[in-house]
Each structure stands twice: as C-alpha cells, then as structure tokens.
Short mmCIF file of C-alpha atoms in Angstrom, two decimals:
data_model
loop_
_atom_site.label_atom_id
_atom_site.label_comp_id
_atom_site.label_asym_id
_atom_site.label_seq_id
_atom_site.Cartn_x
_atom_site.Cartn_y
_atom_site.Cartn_z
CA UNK G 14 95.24 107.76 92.75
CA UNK G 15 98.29 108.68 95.20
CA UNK G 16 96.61 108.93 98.62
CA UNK G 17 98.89 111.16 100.55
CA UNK G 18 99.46 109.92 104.23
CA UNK G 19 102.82 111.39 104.61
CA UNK G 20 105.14 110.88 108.06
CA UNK G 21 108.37 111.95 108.24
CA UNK G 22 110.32 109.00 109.68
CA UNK G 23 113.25 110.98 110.41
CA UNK G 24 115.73 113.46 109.67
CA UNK G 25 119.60 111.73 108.81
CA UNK G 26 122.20 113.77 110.68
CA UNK G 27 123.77 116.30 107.85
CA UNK G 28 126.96 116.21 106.79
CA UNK G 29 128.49 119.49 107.61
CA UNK G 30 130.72 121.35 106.22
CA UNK G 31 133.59 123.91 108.37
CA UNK G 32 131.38 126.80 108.37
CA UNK G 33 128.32 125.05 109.95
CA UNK G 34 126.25 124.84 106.60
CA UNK G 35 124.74 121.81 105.79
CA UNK G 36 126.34 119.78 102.10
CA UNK G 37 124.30 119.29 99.52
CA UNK G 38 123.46 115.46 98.89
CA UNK G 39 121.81 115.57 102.62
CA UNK G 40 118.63 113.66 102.66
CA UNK G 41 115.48 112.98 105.14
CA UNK G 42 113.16 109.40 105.55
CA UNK G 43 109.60 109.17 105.49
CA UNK G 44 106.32 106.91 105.06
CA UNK G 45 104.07 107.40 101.82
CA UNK G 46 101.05 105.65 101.53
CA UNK G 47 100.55 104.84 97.61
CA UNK G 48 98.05 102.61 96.39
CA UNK G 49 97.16 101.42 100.19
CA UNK G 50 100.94 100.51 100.54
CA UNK G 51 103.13 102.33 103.58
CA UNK G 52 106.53 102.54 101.40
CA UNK G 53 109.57 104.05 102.80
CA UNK G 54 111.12 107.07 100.88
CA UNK G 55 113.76 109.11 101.11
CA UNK G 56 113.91 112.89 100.37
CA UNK G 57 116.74 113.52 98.13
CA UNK G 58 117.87 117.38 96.66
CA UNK G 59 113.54 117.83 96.95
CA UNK G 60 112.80 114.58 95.21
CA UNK G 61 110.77 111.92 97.00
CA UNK G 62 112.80 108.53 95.55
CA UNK G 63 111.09 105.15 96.64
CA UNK G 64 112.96 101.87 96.81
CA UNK G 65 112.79 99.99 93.85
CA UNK G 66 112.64 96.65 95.79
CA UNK G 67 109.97 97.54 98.01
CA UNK G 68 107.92 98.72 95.02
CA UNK G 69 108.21 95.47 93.53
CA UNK G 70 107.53 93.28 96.12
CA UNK G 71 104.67 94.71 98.01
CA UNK G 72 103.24 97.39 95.30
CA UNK G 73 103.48 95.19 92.05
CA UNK G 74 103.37 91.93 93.82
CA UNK G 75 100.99 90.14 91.62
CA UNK G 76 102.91 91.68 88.75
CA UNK G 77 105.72 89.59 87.34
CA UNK G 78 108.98 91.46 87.16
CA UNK G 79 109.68 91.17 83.55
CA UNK G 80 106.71 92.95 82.79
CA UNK G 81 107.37 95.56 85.41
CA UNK G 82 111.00 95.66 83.58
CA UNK G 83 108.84 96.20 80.22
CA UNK G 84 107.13 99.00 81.43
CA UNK G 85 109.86 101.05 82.96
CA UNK G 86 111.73 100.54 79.53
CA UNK G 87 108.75 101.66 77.50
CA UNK G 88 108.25 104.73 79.52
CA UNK G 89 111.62 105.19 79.73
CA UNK G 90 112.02 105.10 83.94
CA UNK G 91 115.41 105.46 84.93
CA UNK G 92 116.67 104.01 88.14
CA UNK G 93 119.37 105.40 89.99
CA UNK G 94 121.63 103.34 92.28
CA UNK G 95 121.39 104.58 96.08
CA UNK G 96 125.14 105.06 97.73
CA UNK G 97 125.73 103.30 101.05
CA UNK G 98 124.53 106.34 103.28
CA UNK G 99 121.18 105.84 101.62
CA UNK G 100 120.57 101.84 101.81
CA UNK G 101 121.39 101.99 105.08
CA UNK G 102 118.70 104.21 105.78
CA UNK G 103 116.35 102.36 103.53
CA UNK G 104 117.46 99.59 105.62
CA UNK G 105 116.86 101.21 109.07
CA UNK G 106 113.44 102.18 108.01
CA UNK G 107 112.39 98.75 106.52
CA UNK G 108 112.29 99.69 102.67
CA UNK G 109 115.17 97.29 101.78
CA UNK G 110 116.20 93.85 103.75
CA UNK G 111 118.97 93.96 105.91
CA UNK G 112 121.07 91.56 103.72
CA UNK G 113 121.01 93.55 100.77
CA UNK G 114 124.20 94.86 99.68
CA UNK G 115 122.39 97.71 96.68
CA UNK G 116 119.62 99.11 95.91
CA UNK G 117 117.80 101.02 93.19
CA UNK G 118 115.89 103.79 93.44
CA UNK G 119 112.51 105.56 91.33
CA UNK G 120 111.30 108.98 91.61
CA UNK G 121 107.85 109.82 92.85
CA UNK G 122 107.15 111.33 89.25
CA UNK G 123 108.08 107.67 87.74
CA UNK G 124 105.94 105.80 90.45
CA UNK G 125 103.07 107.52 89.49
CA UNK G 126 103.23 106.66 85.97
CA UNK G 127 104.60 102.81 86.64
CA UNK G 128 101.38 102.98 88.91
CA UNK G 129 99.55 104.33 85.82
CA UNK G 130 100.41 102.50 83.25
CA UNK G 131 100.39 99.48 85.39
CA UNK G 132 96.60 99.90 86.75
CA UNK G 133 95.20 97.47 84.45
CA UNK G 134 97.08 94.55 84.62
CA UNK G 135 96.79 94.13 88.81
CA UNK G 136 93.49 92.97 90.04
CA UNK G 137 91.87 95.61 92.12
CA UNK G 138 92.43 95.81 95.69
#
C-alpha cells in the first residue's frame, strides 16, 4: 500500500548543547511517496510525522473533512501540535502554506491506518 520513495530533504541544524552533543527534540525533513502523493515529513525522536494539512488536502482530497475527523476519532488518531521550529520547516519544504500560523501533525503508524480504513470511500486513482 505505502510505496516507499524516500529522499531526505535535509538535515535541520541541531541544537547543541556545551559539550558538543546534539539535544534531544532534534529532527530531519524528507519526501515520502504514499498513495502516489510526494508528502513532506519530518523525522522526529525516530518517528516519521506527516503534516496533517497536507494529508488532507492532497491525500484525502475527495474526502470531506468531517469524515476524515470521524475516522481519526474512531481509530482513536491523535494529533500532536508541531512547535515553531517544526512549521517552519514544514513550511520551507512545502508541507504547510507559508501563511499558516500551526500545524498538526500524524504519525506514519496513524497514516497507514487513516489510509486503511479510508481506502474505500476515495475513488481509485
């Protein structure tokens, strides 16, 4: 179902602390091609988080969000806020539009099974 195209966009300059070690809460940007769809990620403590705005609008498109809202609710998807380090790389890397001022974010683990349990109600591409 996931067909993994994978590109590192970039790595974002760690945060270091006074003995040279990199802080935890560092992340990396990349590309993931899901369902046919480039969407931007970022690479948070090992967890691949997509943009919960780009999902919408170019993943579940033909989707109405309500439903979408439904889904997450019934499989209990959690969505995490992304602090301001993070939407501006979502930003820089087109996930997110340059006027937004948040942005939620969904696990690749969640994706999967929004993609799942969403399969039937998108016409096939």
């Amino acid at each position: 179902m996931f067909l993994t195209c994978e590109g590192t966009f970039g790595l974002v300059p760690a945060t270091m602390d006074y003995n040279g070690e990199a802080r935890p809460g560092d992340f990396h940007a990349g590309y993931q091609e899901i369902e046919g769809i480039n969407l931007g990620y970022l690479q948070i403590n090992g967890t691949q988080m997509f943009a919960l705005a780009q999902v919408l609008s170019d993943l579940f498109k033909d989707i109405p969000r309500t439903t979408i809202s439904k889904k997450m609710e019934t499989l209990k998807i959690k969505s995490r806020r992304c602090d301001l380090k993070e939407l501006r790389t979502l930003k820089a890397i087109n996930s997110v539009p340059t006027r937004a001022v948040k942005c939620s974010l969904i696990s690749k683990a969640d994706l999967e099974a929004l993609c799942t349990s969403c399969k039937s109600l998108s016409p096939r591409r």
